[in-house]
Short mmCIF file of C-alpha atoms and ligand atoms in Angstrom, two decimals:
data_model
loop_
_atom_site.label_atom_id
_atom_site.label_comp_id
_atom_site.label_asym_id
_atom_site.label_seq_id
_atom_site.Cartn_x
_atom_site.Cartn_y
_atom_site.Cartn_z
CA MET M 187 74.82 -33.40 -35.93
CA ASN M 188 76.79 -31.91 -33.05
CA PRO M 189 77.07 -34.56 -30.32
CA LYS M 190 75.79 -31.89 -27.84
CA GLU M 191 72.51 -31.73 -29.73
CA THR M 192 71.72 -35.42 -29.61
CA PHE M 193 69.58 -35.04 -26.43
CA LEU M 194 67.26 -32.74 -28.47
CA THR M 195 66.68 -35.23 -31.26
CA GLY M 196 63.06 -36.00 -31.91
CA LEU M 197 61.77 -33.14 -29.86
CA PRO M 198 59.32 -30.58 -31.40
CA ARG M 199 60.56 -27.19 -32.44
CA ILE M 200 58.82 -23.85 -32.28
CA GLY M 201 59.16 -20.95 -34.72
CA LEU M 202 57.85 -17.38 -34.99
CA GLY M 203 57.44 -15.24 -38.06
CA TRP M 204 56.30 -11.66 -38.61
CA ASP M 205 55.83 -9.55 -41.73
CA LEU M 206 54.41 -6.19 -42.71
CA HIS M 207 53.49 -4.62 -46.03
CA ARG M 208 52.17 -1.24 -46.99
CA LEU M 209 48.95 -1.11 -48.95
CA ALA M 210 48.31 0.64 -52.18
CA LYS M 211 45.26 1.13 -54.49
CA GLY M 212 44.92 -1.15 -57.38
CA ARG M 213 47.27 -3.89 -56.07
CA GLU M 214 45.83 -7.35 -55.88
CA CYS M 215 45.27 -8.53 -52.32
CA ILE M 216 46.50 -12.10 -51.75
CA LEU M 217 46.46 -13.50 -48.29
CA GLY M 218 47.43 -17.02 -47.45
CA GLY M 219 47.47 -17.75 -51.19
CA ILE M 220 43.86 -16.71 -51.63
CA GLU M 221 42.89 -13.60 -53.75
CA ILE M 222 40.63 -11.31 -51.64
CA PRO M 223 38.45 -8.74 -53.27
CA CYS M 224 39.72 -5.34 -52.02
CA PRO M 225 40.36 -1.87 -53.50
CA VAL M 226 43.81 -1.95 -51.93
CA GLY M 227 46.55 -4.61 -51.73
CA PRO M 228 50.08 -5.01 -50.33
CA ILE M 229 53.04 -3.53 -52.10
CA GLY M 230 56.17 -5.67 -52.56
CA HIS M 231 58.12 -8.07 -54.60
CA SER M 232 56.29 -11.31 -55.53
CA ASP M 233 52.61 -11.07 -54.56
CA ALA M 234 53.43 -9.54 -51.18
CA ASP M 235 51.46 -12.15 -49.30
CA VAL M 236 52.26 -11.19 -45.68
CA LEU M 237 50.62 -14.25 -44.20
CA LEU M 238 52.68 -16.66 -46.32
CA HIS M 239 55.88 -14.69 -45.81
CA ALA M 240 55.39 -14.78 -41.98
CA LEU M 241 54.49 -18.47 -42.20
CA CYS M 242 57.69 -19.23 -44.14
CA ASP M 243 59.81 -17.23 -41.64
CA ALA M 244 58.12 -19.15 -38.80
CA LEU M 245 58.94 -22.50 -40.42
CA LEU M 246 62.46 -21.55 -41.30
CA GLY M 247 62.92 -20.16 -37.81
CA ALA M 248 61.79 -23.44 -36.19
CA ALA M 249 64.26 -25.29 -38.48
CA GLY M 250 67.11 -22.97 -37.59
CA MET M 251 67.45 -21.96 -41.35
CA ASP M 252 67.72 -18.15 -41.26
CA ASP M 253 64.82 -16.43 -42.96
CA LEU M 254 62.89 -15.91 -46.22
CA GLY M 255 64.97 -12.94 -47.35
CA THR M 256 68.24 -14.84 -46.86
CA LEU M 257 67.15 -18.04 -48.66
CA PHE M 258 65.14 -16.36 -51.45
CA PRO M 259 66.61 -12.91 -52.01
CA ASP M 260 64.55 -10.64 -54.17
CA THR M 261 67.77 -9.59 -55.92
CA GLU M 262 67.97 -13.08 -57.56
CA SER M 263 65.88 -13.17 -60.77
CA GLN M 264 64.47 -16.64 -60.15
CA TRP M 265 62.56 -15.38 -57.05
CA GLN M 266 61.32 -12.04 -58.70
CA GLY M 267 57.56 -11.91 -59.27
CA VAL M 268 56.86 -15.50 -58.15
CA PRO M 269 53.73 -16.27 -56.15
CA SER M 270 54.48 -16.66 -52.43
CA THR M 271 53.09 -20.27 -52.56
CA ARG M 272 56.39 -21.02 -54.37
CA PHE M 273 58.28 -19.80 -51.35
CA LEU M 274 56.23 -22.02 -49.10
CA GLU M 275 56.73 -25.05 -51.33
CA GLU M 276 60.47 -24.46 -51.40
CA THR M 277 60.56 -23.92 -47.61
CA LEU M 278 58.69 -27.18 -46.96
CA ARG M 279 61.06 -29.00 -49.32
CA LEU M 280 64.07 -27.71 -47.42
CA LEU M 281 62.40 -28.74 -44.07
CA LYS M 282 61.60 -32.18 -45.46
CA GLN M 283 65.33 -32.64 -46.36
CA GLN M 284 66.04 -32.05 -42.62
CA GLY M 285 63.39 -34.57 -41.57
CA LEU M 286 61.06 -31.79 -40.37
CA ARG M 287 57.38 -31.29 -40.92
CA PRO M 288 54.81 -28.82 -39.45
CA LEU M 289 52.36 -30.04 -36.77
CA SER M 290 50.35 -26.89 -36.12
CA VAL M 291 50.07 -23.24 -37.10
CA ASP M 292 48.54 -20.31 -35.34
CA ALA M 293 48.41 -16.91 -37.01
CA VAL M 294 47.26 -13.31 -36.30
CA LEU M 295 46.54 -11.08 -39.29
CA ARG M 296 46.24 -7.45 -38.45
CA CYS M 297 44.24 -5.96 -41.29
CA ASP M 298 41.76 -3.18 -41.11
CA ARG M 299 41.15 -3.62 -44.79
CA PRO M 300 40.05 -6.15 -46.21
CA LYS M 301 37.79 -7.59 -43.50
CA LEU M 302 39.12 -11.09 -42.72
CA GLN M 303 36.11 -12.83 -41.36
CA PRO M 304 34.44 -13.72 -44.68
CA HIS M 305 37.63 -15.26 -45.91
CA ARG M 306 39.02 -16.97 -42.81
CA ARG M 307 37.74 -20.46 -43.54
CA ALA M 308 38.89 -20.37 -47.16
CA ILE M 309 42.40 -19.25 -46.15
CA ARG M 310 42.60 -21.93 -43.46
CA GLU M 311 41.47 -24.62 -45.91
CA HIS M 312 44.03 -23.42 -48.46
CA LEU M 313 46.84 -23.46 -45.83
CA SER M 314 45.68 -26.88 -44.83
CA GLN M 315 46.20 -28.09 -48.41
CA LEU M 316 49.54 -26.37 -48.78
CA LEU M 317 50.81 -27.75 -45.46
CA SER M 318 49.21 -31.22 -45.71
CA LEU M 319 47.64 -30.67 -42.23
CA PRO M 320 43.99 -30.86 -41.04
CA VAL M 321 42.25 -27.50 -40.91
CA SER M 322 41.92 -28.01 -37.14
CA ARG M 323 45.69 -27.71 -36.89
CA ILE M 324 45.67 -24.29 -38.57
CA ASN M 325 44.20 -21.19 -36.88
CA LEU M 326 43.82 -17.68 -38.05
CA LYS M 327 42.74 -14.69 -36.05
CA GLY M 328 41.89 -11.24 -37.37
CA LYS M 329 42.70 -7.98 -35.52
CA THR M 330 42.40 -4.35 -36.35
CA LEU M 331 44.04 -1.21 -35.10
CA GLU M 332 40.68 0.14 -34.02
CA GLY M 333 41.08 3.23 -36.16
CA SER M 334 44.36 4.23 -34.37
CA GLN M 335 46.66 4.00 -37.41
CA THR M 336 48.34 7.32 -38.14
CA GLY M 337 51.05 6.47 -40.77
CA PRO M 338 50.59 4.80 -44.14
CA GLU M 339 47.99 1.95 -44.36
CA THR M 340 49.56 -1.42 -43.71
CA LEU M 341 48.76 -4.96 -42.89
CA GLU M 342 50.79 -7.37 -40.94
CA ALA M 343 50.98 -11.03 -39.90
CA GLN M 344 52.43 -12.97 -37.03
CA VAL M 345 52.68 -16.70 -37.24
CA ILE M 346 53.80 -19.39 -34.76
CA VAL M 347 54.41 -22.92 -35.76
CA LEU M 348 55.29 -26.26 -34.24
CA LEU M 349 57.51 -28.74 -36.16
CA GLU M 350 58.22 -32.29 -35.49
CA GLU M 351 61.49 -33.96 -36.24
CA ARG M 352 61.53 -37.33 -37.66
CA ARG M 353 64.81 -39.22 -38.04
CA GLU M 354 64.27 -42.47 -40.00
MG1 MG X 547 57.05 -9.83 -46.98
#
C-alpha cells in the first residue's frame, strides 16, 4: 500500500454503479438474478441483468477496481452468455482478496415494464443471499418515466454501496 494511503486504512468506501439496457419482445427478464414474468426483457450479452451489472460496478468502484466491462469483457469467450450472478460472485471474490466486503446496498430501478412492486421482496431476499447481508441492509426502489419515454423502451438501474475494509 502507498504510505500516503495508510491514514485511510479501515475506513468504509462508497461506490456508485449505473446501467441501462434496451428491451425487446421475447427476451427473458432477469432482474437481480430473479426471472420476472414479462413480455419484454433486456437485450445484451449474458442475461443483461441491469441491476446486477450496476451492483457489480458499484462494488468495483468502491474497491477502486475499474468496472465490469474491463474485468469481464464480453469479447472473452469465458464471459459470453454467463448468468450475471457469475459476475457478482467473481466481483465478491476479487473484493475479498482485497479484504473488502459490502455493508449496505441501495438501488433504484427505473422500469416502466415490468412492474417492480410484486417482485421487490424476492429480489431483495435474493440479493441478501448473494451478498451474505441481512435484507434490511439491501434496499430497492422502483421508478417510472411517467409515460415520458420517447425513444426505444429501456430499463436502467442505479446502485450505491458501502464497503468495509478489514485488514487481518
Ligand atoms: Mg449491462
